[in-house]
Tab-separated table of C-alpha atoms in Angstrom:
chain	number	residue	atom	x	y	z
A	1	MET	CA	21.362	-0.899	-2.602
A	2	VAL	CA	19.973	-0.824	-6.126
A	3	ASP	CA	16.513	-0.018	-7.455
A	4	GLY	CA	14.457	-2.213	-9.781
A	5	HIS	CA	16.397	-0.891	-12.782
A	6	GLY	CA	19.835	-1.680	-11.347
A	7	ASN	CA	20.593	1.935	-10.456
A	8	GLU	CA	22.449	2.479	-7.203
A	9	ILE	CA	20.486	4.150	-4.419
A	10	LEU	CA	22.469	5.864	-1.703
A	11	VAL	CA	20.898	5.328	1.718
A	12	SER	CA	22.201	5.519	5.246
A	13	ALA	CA	22.939	2.345	7.172
A	14	GLN	CA	19.917	3.093	9.362
A	15	GLU	CA	17.614	3.502	6.332
A	16	LYS	CA	19.004	0.324	4.781
A	17	GLN	CA	18.244	-1.572	8.000
A	18	ARG	CA	14.676	-0.171	8.042
A	19	ILE	CA	14.144	-1.251	4.420
A	20	LEU	CA	15.443	-4.759	5.133
A	21	GLU	CA	13.200	-5.107	8.198
A	22	LEU	CA	10.196	-3.933	6.205
A	23	SER	CA	10.957	-6.412	3.420
A	24	GLU	CA	11.172	-9.263	5.957
A	25	ALA	CA	7.819	-8.218	7.404
A	26	GLU	CA	6.290	-8.132	3.906
A	27	LEU	CA	7.547	-11.668	3.260
A	28	SER	CA	6.068	-12.845	6.580
A	29	LEU	CA	2.728	-11.281	5.663
A	30	GLU	CA	2.828	-12.971	2.257
A	31	GLN	CA	3.591	-16.343	3.810
A	32	LEU	CA	0.619	-15.932	6.176
A	33	ARG	CA	-1.631	-14.848	3.305
A	34	ARG	CA	-0.705	-17.897	1.250
A	35	SER	CA	-1.293	-20.315	4.125
A	36	ASP	CA	-4.340	-18.824	5.868
A	37	TYR	CA	-5.913	-16.250	3.498
A	38	PRO	CA	-5.333	-17.547	-0.055
A	39	GLY	CA	-8.385	-15.666	-1.360
A	40	LYS	CA	-6.867	-12.303	-0.416
A	41	VAL	CA	-4.877	-10.310	-2.957
A	42	SER	CA	-1.091	-10.421	-2.545
A	43	ARG	CA	0.612	-7.184	-1.469
A	44	LEU	CA	3.546	-8.231	-3.649
A	45	SER	CA	1.669	-8.001	-6.947
A	46	CYS	CA	-1.265	-5.644	-6.474
A	47	LEU	CA	-2.352	-2.109	-7.128
A	48	TRP	CA	-2.962	-0.190	-3.900
A	49	LEU	CA	-6.072	1.969	-3.880
A	50	ALA	CA	-7.673	4.271	-1.320
A	51	ASP	CA	-11.135	5.735	-0.913
A	52	ALA	CA	-11.807	8.668	-3.228
A	53	ASN	CA	-12.460	11.152	-0.451
A	54	GLU	CA	-10.595	13.415	1.978
A	55	GLU	CA	-9.916	10.524	4.362
A	56	GLY	CA	-8.415	8.431	1.556
A	57	ALA	CA	-6.215	11.336	0.411
A	58	LYS	CA	-5.041	11.934	3.977
A	59	HIS	CA	-4.213	8.250	4.309
A	60	ILE	CA	-2.091	8.247	1.143
A	61	LYS	CA	-0.288	11.421	2.206
A	62	SER	CA	0.484	9.902	5.616
A	63	MET	CA	2.261	7.021	3.850
A	64	LEU	CA	3.869	8.776	0.883
A	65	GLY	CA	4.089	12.447	1.862
A	66	ASP	CA	2.496	15.632	0.556
A	67	HIS	CA	4.552	15.645	-2.657
A	68	ILE	CA	2.435	12.959	-4.388
A	69	TYR	CA	0.010	13.806	-7.178
A	70	MET	CA	-3.132	11.726	-6.689
A	71	VAL	CA	-5.574	10.778	-9.414
A	72	SER	CA	-9.118	9.483	-9.525
A	73	VAL	CA	-9.349	6.015	-11.006
A	74	LYS	CA	-11.960	3.494	-11.991
A	75	ILE	CA	-11.447	-0.239	-11.847
A	76	SER	CA	-11.645	-1.481	-15.430
A	77	ASN	CA	-10.889	-5.140	-14.720
A	78	GLN	CA	-11.234	-6.701	-11.289
A	79	LEU	CA	-10.006	-10.235	-10.774
A	80	ALA	CA	-9.988	-9.831	-6.980
A	81	LEU	CA	-10.159	-7.008	-4.436
A	82	SER	CA	-9.225	-7.123	-0.752
A	83	LYS	CA	-10.188	-4.400	1.735
A	84	VAL	CA	-7.640	-4.321	4.559
A	85	ASN	CA	-6.829	-1.994	7.416
A	86	THR	CA	-3.359	-0.469	7.480
A	87	HIS	CA	-3.667	0.098	11.231
A	88	TRP	CA	-2.999	-3.639	11.668
A	89	PHE	CA	-0.189	-3.587	9.093
A	90	ASP	CA	1.524	-0.743	10.983
A	91	GLU	CA	1.088	-2.555	14.299
A	92	PHE	CA	2.522	-5.745	12.818
A	93	ILE	CA	5.541	-3.826	11.499
A	94	ARG	CA	6.008	-2.120	14.875
A	95	THR	CA	5.533	-5.172	17.106
A	96	GLY	CA	5.899	-8.321	14.999
A	97	ASP	CA	2.681	-9.587	16.643
A	98	MET	CA	1.172	-12.203	14.335
A	99	ASP	CA	-2.304	-11.466	15.732
A	100	CYS	CA	-2.008	-8.050	14.041
A	101	ALA	CA	-1.055	-9.762	10.776
A	102	HIS	CA	-4.124	-12.002	11.034
A	103	ARG	CA	-6.329	-8.996	11.773
A	104	TYR	CA	-4.859	-7.205	8.746
A	105	TRP	CA	-5.716	-10.055	6.381
A	106	ALA	CA	-9.126	-10.566	8.022
A	107	GLY	CA	-9.975	-6.931	7.259
A	108	ASP	CA	-10.802	-6.153	10.888
A	109	ALA	CA	-11.684	-2.624	11.927
A	110	ALA	CA	-9.287	-0.910	14.329
A	111	PRO	CA	-10.253	0.114	17.864
A	112	HIS	CA	-9.492	3.824	17.327
A	113	GLY	CA	-10.439	4.390	13.698
A	114	SER	CA	-9.554	2.487	10.581
A	115	ARG	CA	-7.290	3.328	7.675
A	116	TRP	CA	-8.547	1.280	4.748
A	117	GLU	CA	-6.601	0.320	1.679
A	118	TYR	CA	-7.760	-1.813	-1.208
A	119	LEU	CA	-5.474	-4.390	-2.790
A	120	LEU	CA	-6.512	-4.886	-6.399
A	121	ASP	CA	-5.645	-7.752	-8.689
A	122	GLY	CA	-6.790	-6.161	-11.909
A	123	GLU	CA	-6.554	-2.997	-13.954
A	124	ILE	CA	-7.436	0.642	-13.444
A	125	VAL	CA	-7.950	3.635	-15.699
A	126	ILE	CA	-7.517	7.282	-14.772
A	127	SER	CA	-11.014	8.721	-15.024
A	128	ASP	CA	-10.107	12.419	-15.426
A	129	PRO	CA	-8.446	13.313	-18.776
A	130	GLU	CA	-6.666	16.335	-17.237
A	131	GLN	CA	-5.166	14.157	-14.512
A	132	LEU	CA	-4.015	11.665	-17.123
A	133	GLU	CA	-2.320	14.427	-19.113
A	134	TYR	CA	-0.588	15.673	-15.943
A	135	ILE	CA	0.767	12.168	-15.248
A	136	ARG	CA	1.948	11.830	-18.834
A	137	SER	CA	3.726	15.188	-18.627
A	138	TYR	CA	5.105	15.235	-15.073
A	139	GLY	CA	4.736	11.803	-13.474
A	140	SER	CA	3.412	11.360	-9.937
A	141	LYS	CA	5.359	14.121	-8.210
A	142	LEU	CA	3.987	17.581	-7.611
A	143	PRO	CA	6.019	20.463	-9.073
């Protein structure tokens, strides 16, 4: 496999299979969005945002791990914003059940707690100058 810059990425056969299955699921979600939810922001070309609180930070860490440096942002230009529940995304990935995909795009709450993400078609700015300097110096990974 190669990354977006053409650099080879070494992954196990099992990890490669997981990535391919996830990409197929993403394409299915995009097809459903285009046909049934055209007003929702595409996952393929958005900025993903979370609530600026402990719950939002926990949500990001559950997806990306504890090694991610998170910053506070403000939306500087919003063309569109979709609030969706990753519980339904995870269930769709796990089961392939299209009802879960519909519930994801509909922004339905989950029966046992919701994990909200915001899909932004627009621009953001980092609101804390110290956080911006950290990103400029070290990127998004914690030391």
